[in-house]
Amino acid sequence: MRYILLGIVSVLLLGCSEKPVVSDLTVHYQQPKLIKPFALTDQHGEILTEQDLPGQWTLLFLGYTSCPDICPMTLAKLAQVHQRLQNSVPLSIWFISVDPQRDTVEKRQAYIDYFNHEFKAMSGPHATLFPFVRDIGLIYAINNSEDSEYYVDHSASVALINPNGELAAIFKAKYTANEIPLIDVATLISDFNLIAM
């Protein structure tokens, strides 16, 4: 009887250790989701696909270079995350522009280099972007106005792709009254470490 009880306790303890407890700002997928095939062009004119995801952790954020607040502030925070984690794990940051009409290759390169020249700034036609963005659990909506100055609504969250090329988590932005929704650097790093360990 003693051995049966010890076995049950061991199973329970092992079961608990398999599921790290992350914060309320993180959606951790216990069964990571494989990313469907895609092809996007980076800031150097090179095509990147789902084959470029395996081998490192990837933090992926949607935005556009004309974004007045969320995008530059989030990329600045991701630069902090990258600086703090780059020596402990292989980590890549992908900025996905959901405004391909205005965000040319040259414009994306100038924009992303301000934050970190190692980051990727990618885009593609909406026919490619929409299914890719939906596949990673994020959203965006663009105004069909003919005005040259327009806003693009997009997720403020950051997707985490694991080294197997699978969607592992979503780091949600922190919403506070009268403040811009942004990721919290300390929380993201803490939750990342729990997931990646």
Rosetta silent file (secondary structure, phi, psi, omega in degrees, C-alpha in Angstrom):
SEQUENCE: MRYILLGIVSVLLLGCSEKPVVSDLTVHYQQPKLIKPFALTDQHGEILTEQDLPGQWTLLFLGYTSCPDICPMTLAKLAQVHQRLQNSVPLSIWFISVDPQRDTVEKRQAYIDYFNHEFKAMSGPHATLFPFVRDIGLIYAINNSEDSEYYVDHSASVALINPNGELAAIFKAKYTANEIPLIDVATLISDFNLIAM
SCORE:     score description
SCORE:     0.000 S_00000001
   1 L     0.000  -39.068 -179.266    0.000    0.000    0.000 S_00000001
   2 H   -60.882  -40.219 -177.731    2.887    2.343    0.862 S_00000001
   3 H   -68.919  -35.142  177.996    4.401    1.865   -2.608 S_00000001
   4 H   -64.643  -44.591  179.335    1.087    2.612   -4.308 S_00000001
   5 H   -63.586  -42.513  178.110    0.738    5.849   -2.337 S_00000001
   6 H   -62.064  -38.619  179.011    4.312    6.857   -3.141 S_00000001
   7 H   -64.965  -42.691  179.240    3.663    6.151   -6.816 S_00000001
   8 H   -64.303  -44.485  178.660    0.521    8.296   -6.819 S_00000001
   9 H   -61.337  -42.431  179.935    2.312   11.171   -5.076 S_00000001
  10 H   -61.808  -44.266  179.221    5.211   10.926   -7.552 S_00000001
  11 H   -62.128  -43.513  179.611    2.843   11.053  -10.528 S_00000001
  12 H   -63.007  -42.856  179.743    1.040   14.059   -9.069 S_00000001
  13 H   -66.080  -41.540  178.251    4.299   15.906   -8.412 S_00000001
  14 H   -65.942  -38.918  178.482    5.617   15.157  -11.880 S_00000001
  15 H   -62.003  -39.309  179.441    2.306   16.231  -13.388 S_00000001
  16 H   -67.543  -37.054 -176.415    2.507   19.558  -11.578 S_00000001
  17 H   -71.426  -18.064 -179.087    6.066   20.208  -12.717 S_00000001
  18 L   -78.243  -16.558 -175.875    5.052   19.816  -16.390 S_00000001
  19 L  -120.247   92.217  179.937    2.746   22.834  -16.289 S_00000001
  20 L   -64.944  143.128 -179.708    4.497   26.037  -15.241 S_00000001
  21 L   -90.459  108.578  179.794    2.202   28.611  -13.687 S_00000001
  22 L   -96.112  171.135 -178.380    2.457   31.781  -15.739 S_00000001
  23 L   -71.897  171.284  177.665    0.907   35.171  -15.005 S_00000001
  24 L   -67.974  -13.894 -179.535   -2.581   36.261  -16.034 S_00000001
  25 L   -87.478    0.313 -178.011   -0.957   38.265  -18.850 S_00000001
  26 E  -123.944  131.891  172.018    0.255   35.116  -20.605 S_00000001
  27 E  -101.480  109.613 -178.245   -1.692   32.470  -22.500 S_00000001
  28 E  -103.079  119.975  179.568    0.518   29.361  -22.428 S_00000001
  29 E   -84.286  112.787  179.432   -0.451   26.595  -24.835 S_00000001
  30 E   -65.132  -30.135  173.921    0.214   23.259  -23.164 S_00000001
  31 E  -112.840   93.087 -178.127   -0.037   21.692  -26.621 S_00000001
  32 E   -55.226  149.540 -174.180    1.963   24.061  -28.887 S_00000001
  33 E  -106.614  127.533  178.928    0.468   24.691  -32.311 S_00000001
  34 E   -67.062  136.214 -179.903    2.462   24.118  -35.507 S_00000001
  35 L   -80.760  132.411  179.570    2.628   27.223  -37.714 S_00000001
  36 L   -71.002  158.455 -179.738    1.134   26.789  -41.180 S_00000001
  37 L   -57.197  141.216  177.622    3.289   27.537  -44.252 S_00000001
  38 L  -153.278  166.561  174.965    3.822   31.225  -45.054 S_00000001
  39 E  -146.777  118.335  179.518    6.216   33.463  -46.979 S_00000001
  40 E  -128.834  154.763 -178.394    7.012   37.055  -45.976 S_00000001
  41 E  -101.394  130.290 -179.138    9.686   39.490  -47.151 S_00000001
  42 L   -87.563 -174.127 -174.566   12.092   40.969  -44.599 S_00000001
  43 L   -73.227   -4.420  176.807   13.759   44.401  -44.579 S_00000001
  44 L  -107.242    6.255 -179.950   16.588   43.120  -46.799 S_00000001
  45 L    82.085   10.233 -179.932   14.241   41.807  -49.475 S_00000001
  46 L   -92.672  143.992  179.326   14.787   38.179  -48.415 S_00000001
  47 E   -85.368  127.102  174.833   11.905   35.705  -48.194 S_00000001
  48 E  -114.448  142.095 -178.481   11.368   34.106  -44.787 S_00000001
  49 E  -130.884 -175.563  177.638    9.068   31.131  -44.249 S_00000001
  50 H   -61.159  -19.491  178.279    8.014   28.755  -41.491 S_00000001
  51 H   -71.005  -14.986  179.653   11.323   26.953  -42.172 S_00000001
  52 H   -90.448   -2.905 -179.031   13.147   29.926  -40.604 S_00000001
  53 L   -82.664  -43.877 -177.441   11.418   29.520  -37.230 S_00000001
  54 L   -61.652  149.172  176.354   12.963   26.303  -35.824 S_00000001
  55 L   105.141  -12.846  176.224   16.236   26.536  -33.928 S_00000001
  56 L  -154.023  164.381  170.629   15.472   29.561  -31.768 S_00000001
  57 E   -80.620  142.769 -179.885   12.732   31.171  -29.738 S_00000001
  58 E  -129.344  127.706  171.777   10.917   33.903  -31.686 S_00000001
  59 E  -100.803  125.929 -171.956    8.921   36.831  -30.311 S_00000001
  60 E  -122.557  126.893 -176.323    6.548   38.120  -32.964 S_00000001
  61 E  -130.111  137.223  177.016    4.755   41.476  -32.889 S_00000001
  62 E   -90.317  150.440  174.823    2.323   43.105  -35.357 S_00000001
  63 E   176.008 -161.267  176.587    2.404   46.775  -36.246 S_00000001
  64 L  -159.866  152.026 -170.297    3.231   49.407  -38.854 S_00000001
  65 L   -68.763  -20.281  178.335    5.853   52.101  -39.168 S_00000001
  66 L   -88.669    0.821 -179.676    3.353   54.993  -39.053 S_00000001
  67 L   -60.906  128.113 -174.250    1.948   53.790  -35.721 S_00000001
  68 L   -79.278  -20.229 -172.126    2.132   56.733  -33.292 S_00000001
  69 L  -145.283  -62.519 -173.064    2.505   54.925  -29.970 S_00000001
  70 H   -57.969  -45.095 -175.494    1.973   51.189  -29.390 S_00000001
  71 H   -64.915  -55.248 -179.461    4.448   49.998  -32.050 S_00000001
  72 H   -62.903  -36.018 -179.098    7.501   52.102  -31.172 S_00000001
  73 H   -70.558  -38.002  178.636    6.916   51.660  -27.445 S_00000001
  74 H   -69.521  -41.355  178.617    6.469   47.884  -27.762 S_00000001
  75 H   -64.532  -34.656  175.945    9.562   47.526  -29.960 S_00000001
  76 H   -64.434  -38.841  178.113   11.559   49.500  -27.387 S_00000001
  77 H   -69.642  -38.238  177.787   10.353   47.045  -24.735 S_00000001
  78 H   -66.895  -29.838  174.874   11.199   44.069  -26.962 S_00000001
  79 H   -65.115  -37.551  176.022   14.692   45.523  -27.383 S_00000001
  80 H   -65.772  -44.150  179.052   15.009   45.394  -23.573 S_00000001
  81 H   -59.999  -46.843 -179.372   13.749   41.808  -23.526 S_00000001
  82 H   -59.988  -44.011 -179.167   16.200   40.837  -26.263 S_00000001
  83 H   -62.197  -37.701 -176.523   19.105   42.457  -24.441 S_00000001
  84 H   -81.332  -23.015 -176.021   18.295   40.610  -21.208 S_00000001
  85 H  -107.203  -17.134 -169.914   17.684   37.189  -22.766 S_00000001
  86 L   -61.457  -26.335 -179.446   20.042   36.997  -25.753 S_00000001
  87 L   -85.623  -10.784 -177.978   22.956   35.571  -23.766 S_00000001
  88 L  -105.800  -28.614  178.796   20.889   32.775  -22.206 S_00000001
  89 L  -143.085  151.314  173.057   18.768   31.525  -25.142 S_00000001
  90 L   -69.138  121.726 -172.481   18.783   31.870  -28.936 S_00000001
  91 E  -137.543  131.705  177.760   16.147   34.576  -29.490 S_00000001
  92 E  -121.452  143.961  177.265   14.823   36.303  -32.592 S_00000001
  93 E  -114.969  124.245  178.760   12.426   39.273  -32.766 S_00000001
  94 E  -115.185  122.071  173.216   10.079   39.553  -35.753 S_00000001
  95 E  -100.762  118.081 -178.641    8.137   42.761  -36.429 S_00000001
  96 E  -103.187  110.661  177.787    5.344   42.035  -38.897 S_00000001
  97 E   -77.723  125.963  177.914    4.095   45.125  -40.715 S_00000001
  98 L  -102.504   22.595  176.728    0.387   44.845  -41.477 S_00000001
  99 L  -127.859   64.457 -174.673    0.528   47.981  -43.629 S_00000001
 100 L   -62.836  -24.440 -178.670    2.260   46.691  -46.790 S_00000001
 101 L   -63.078  -42.038 -178.559    0.991   49.588  -48.902 S_00000001
 102 L   -98.100  -28.989 -173.612    3.097   52.175  -47.041 S_00000001
 103 L   -89.526   82.313  177.708    5.757   50.006  -45.390 S_00000001
 104 L   -69.685  170.690  177.432    8.212   49.366  -48.186 S_00000001
 105 H   -56.381  -46.745 -177.834   11.365   47.296  -47.703 S_00000001
 106 H   -64.352  -41.275 -178.677   13.433   50.482  -47.307 S_00000001
 107 H   -67.410  -39.491  178.120   11.027   52.031  -44.833 S_00000001
 108 H   -65.843  -37.025 -179.646   10.928   48.870  -42.735 S_00000001
 109 H   -67.394  -45.380  179.133   14.708   48.675  -42.644 S_00000001
 110 H   -61.966  -37.877 -177.793   15.132   52.284  -41.504 S_00000001
 111 H   -68.971  -50.450 -174.368   12.431   51.774  -38.879 S_00000001
 112 H   -72.010  -30.724  179.649   13.654   48.505  -37.364 S_00000001
 113 H   -62.888  -25.340  177.776   17.321   49.556  -37.364 S_00000001
 114 H   -63.373  -33.310 -177.440   16.411   52.292  -34.890 S_00000001
 115 H   -92.061  -48.485  179.248   15.519   49.597  -32.332 S_00000001
 116 L  -172.519  120.412 -176.372   17.922   46.781  -33.209 S_00000001
 117 L   -69.171  -10.524  177.293   19.455   45.919  -36.582 S_00000001
 118 L   -83.369  -17.410  179.634   19.246   42.196  -35.683 S_00000001
 119 L   -69.047  153.152  174.769   15.433   42.324  -35.568 S_00000001
 120 E   -98.938  137.095  176.288   13.439   41.228  -38.614 S_00000001
 121 E  -122.619  103.318 -170.232   10.877   43.621  -40.134 S_00000001
 122 E  -116.214  159.715  174.963    8.651   41.639  -42.452 S_00000001
 123 E  -161.160 -178.588  179.607    5.543   42.115  -44.535 S_00000001
 124 L  -178.429  176.982  178.160    3.630   40.779  -47.491 S_00000001
 125 L   -65.370  155.069 -178.374    0.334   41.181  -49.354 S_00000001
 126 H   -57.993  -30.767  178.976   -2.834   40.982  -47.278 S_00000001
 127 H   -61.682  -25.703  176.173   -3.680   37.654  -48.919 S_00000001
 128 H   -92.869  -41.846 -176.281   -0.610   36.278  -47.119 S_00000001
 129 H   -63.799  -47.698 -175.225   -0.760   38.396  -43.970 S_00000001
 130 H   -55.044  -53.624 -179.449   -4.370   37.700  -42.960 S_00000001
 131 H   -66.833  -34.083  179.022   -4.093   33.894  -42.722 S_00000001
 132 H   -65.140  -47.448 -179.362   -0.628   34.068  -41.128 S_00000001
 133 H   -63.260  -42.270  178.202   -1.744   36.547  -38.457 S_00000001
 134 H   -63.369  -38.502 -178.506   -4.890   34.537  -37.748 S_00000001
 135 H   -63.124  -32.478 -179.870   -2.802   31.357  -37.493 S_00000001
 136 L   -93.879    9.674  172.502   -0.658   32.835  -34.718 S_00000001
 137 L    81.606   18.609  177.604   -3.676   34.012  -32.751 S_00000001
 138 L  -115.691  173.084 -178.612   -3.408   37.761  -33.433 S_00000001
 139 L  -141.582  157.985  169.133   -5.625   40.158  -35.418 S_00000001
 140 E  -153.704  157.828  178.493   -5.511   43.353  -37.427 S_00000001
 141 E  -143.200  134.333 -177.229   -7.948   45.503  -39.371 S_00000001
 142 E  -120.006  139.581  179.976   -7.124   48.164  -41.934 S_00000001
 143 L   -75.959  134.039 -179.670   -9.288   51.068  -43.082 S_00000001
 144 L   -84.006   13.144 -179.316  -10.062   51.041  -46.792 S_00000001
 145 L   -60.204  147.117  177.541   -9.984   54.841  -46.904 S_00000001
 146 L   -84.530   -3.199  176.727   -8.171   56.439  -49.854 S_00000001
 147 L   -64.248  138.298 -178.260   -6.664   58.964  -47.458 S_00000001
 148 L   -73.834  -20.318  177.660   -2.849   58.603  -47.315 S_00000001
 149 L  -106.382  111.995 -179.061   -2.898   59.060  -43.534 S_00000001
 150 L  -148.299  158.587  177.707   -4.771   56.253  -41.808 S_00000001
 151 L   -98.554  152.231  174.717   -4.574   54.075  -38.718 S_00000001
 152 E  -119.154  122.199  176.043   -4.308   50.306  -38.637 S_00000001
 153 E   -80.130  132.889 -178.929   -5.931   48.475  -35.737 S_00000001
 154 E  -154.377  160.508  177.565   -3.819   45.556  -34.557 S_00000001
 155 L   -60.004  143.505  174.471   -3.120   43.328  -31.569 S_00000001
 156 L   -98.900    1.961 -179.677   -0.818   44.770  -28.913 S_00000001
 157 L   -83.160  166.420  179.772    0.117   41.261  -27.788 S_00000001
 158 E  -122.759  129.278  178.828    3.313   39.370  -28.631 S_00000001
 159 E   -89.376  144.841  176.766    3.335   35.773  -29.890 S_00000001
 160 E  -113.989  120.727  176.589    5.999   33.306  -28.766 S_00000001
 161 E  -104.549  130.452 -177.515    7.180   30.650  -31.214 S_00000001
 162 L   -82.915  171.792 -177.945    9.224   27.803  -29.722 S_00000001
 163 L   -65.300   -5.698  173.596   12.391   26.275  -31.255 S_00000001
 164 L   -93.304    3.074 -178.796   10.253   23.615  -32.947 S_00000001
 165 L    78.445   28.433 -177.867    8.473   26.316  -34.963 S_00000001
 166 E  -116.436  147.564  174.560    5.271   26.050  -32.908 S_00000001
 167 E   -69.950  116.401 -175.325    3.091   28.702  -31.282 S_00000001
 168 E  -104.307  -30.086 -176.238    3.854   28.294  -27.565 S_00000001
 169 E  -165.478  164.071  170.740    2.294   31.356  -25.923 S_00000001
 170 E  -125.051  123.584  174.958    0.784   34.807  -26.291 S_00000001
 171 E   -94.155  111.158 -175.515    2.075   37.599  -24.056 S_00000001
 172 L   -81.449  151.599  175.532   -0.849   39.987  -23.650 S_00000001
 173 L   -72.516  152.221  178.578   -0.547   43.732  -23.275 S_00000001
 174 E   -91.425  120.752 -178.936   -1.306   45.226  -19.886 S_00000001
 175 L   -99.015  119.268  177.797   -4.412   47.426  -20.011 S_00000001
 176 L  -127.112  141.351 -178.374   -4.512   50.281  -17.511 S_00000001
 177 L   -53.450  132.507  176.711   -7.035   53.142  -17.506 S_00000001
 178 L    64.313   19.504  177.681   -5.874   56.155  -19.534 S_00000001
 179 L  -128.409  154.878  179.071   -2.653   54.413  -20.588 S_00000001
 180 L   -70.621  132.287  178.758   -1.443   52.824  -23.817 S_00000001
 181 L   -68.886  120.513 -177.181   -1.734   49.001  -23.705 S_00000001
 182 E  -139.001  155.066  173.214    1.800   47.618  -23.595 S_00000001
 183 L   -68.805  153.107  176.187    3.593   44.420  -22.662 S_00000001
 184 L  -102.371  118.539 -173.575    5.290   44.365  -19.278 S_00000001
 185 H   -58.387  -49.893 -176.791    8.989   43.542  -19.689 S_00000001
 186 H   -62.048  -42.917 -179.792    9.514   41.946  -16.257 S_00000001
 187 H   -66.804  -43.069  179.636    6.382   39.790  -16.528 S_00000001
 188 H   -60.301  -46.442 -178.852    7.180   38.692  -20.073 S_00000001
 189 H   -64.084  -42.575  178.930   10.726   37.651  -19.100 S_00000001
 190 H   -61.385  -46.476 -179.630    9.518   35.827  -15.984 S_00000001
 191 H   -69.628  -37.784  176.691    6.843   33.933  -17.905 S_00000001
 192 H   -58.389  -45.626 -179.577    9.219   33.236  -20.798 S_00000001
 193 H   -61.922  -36.636  177.242   11.703   31.657  -18.400 S_00000001
 194 H   -66.638  -40.343 -177.916    8.973   29.427  -16.959 S_00000001
 195 H   -73.261  -39.530 -173.608    7.900   28.296  -20.433 S_00000001
 196 H   -82.091  -13.611 -175.395   11.411   27.859  -21.846 S_00000001
 197 L   -69.951    0.000    0.000   12.893   25.975  -18.883 S_00000001
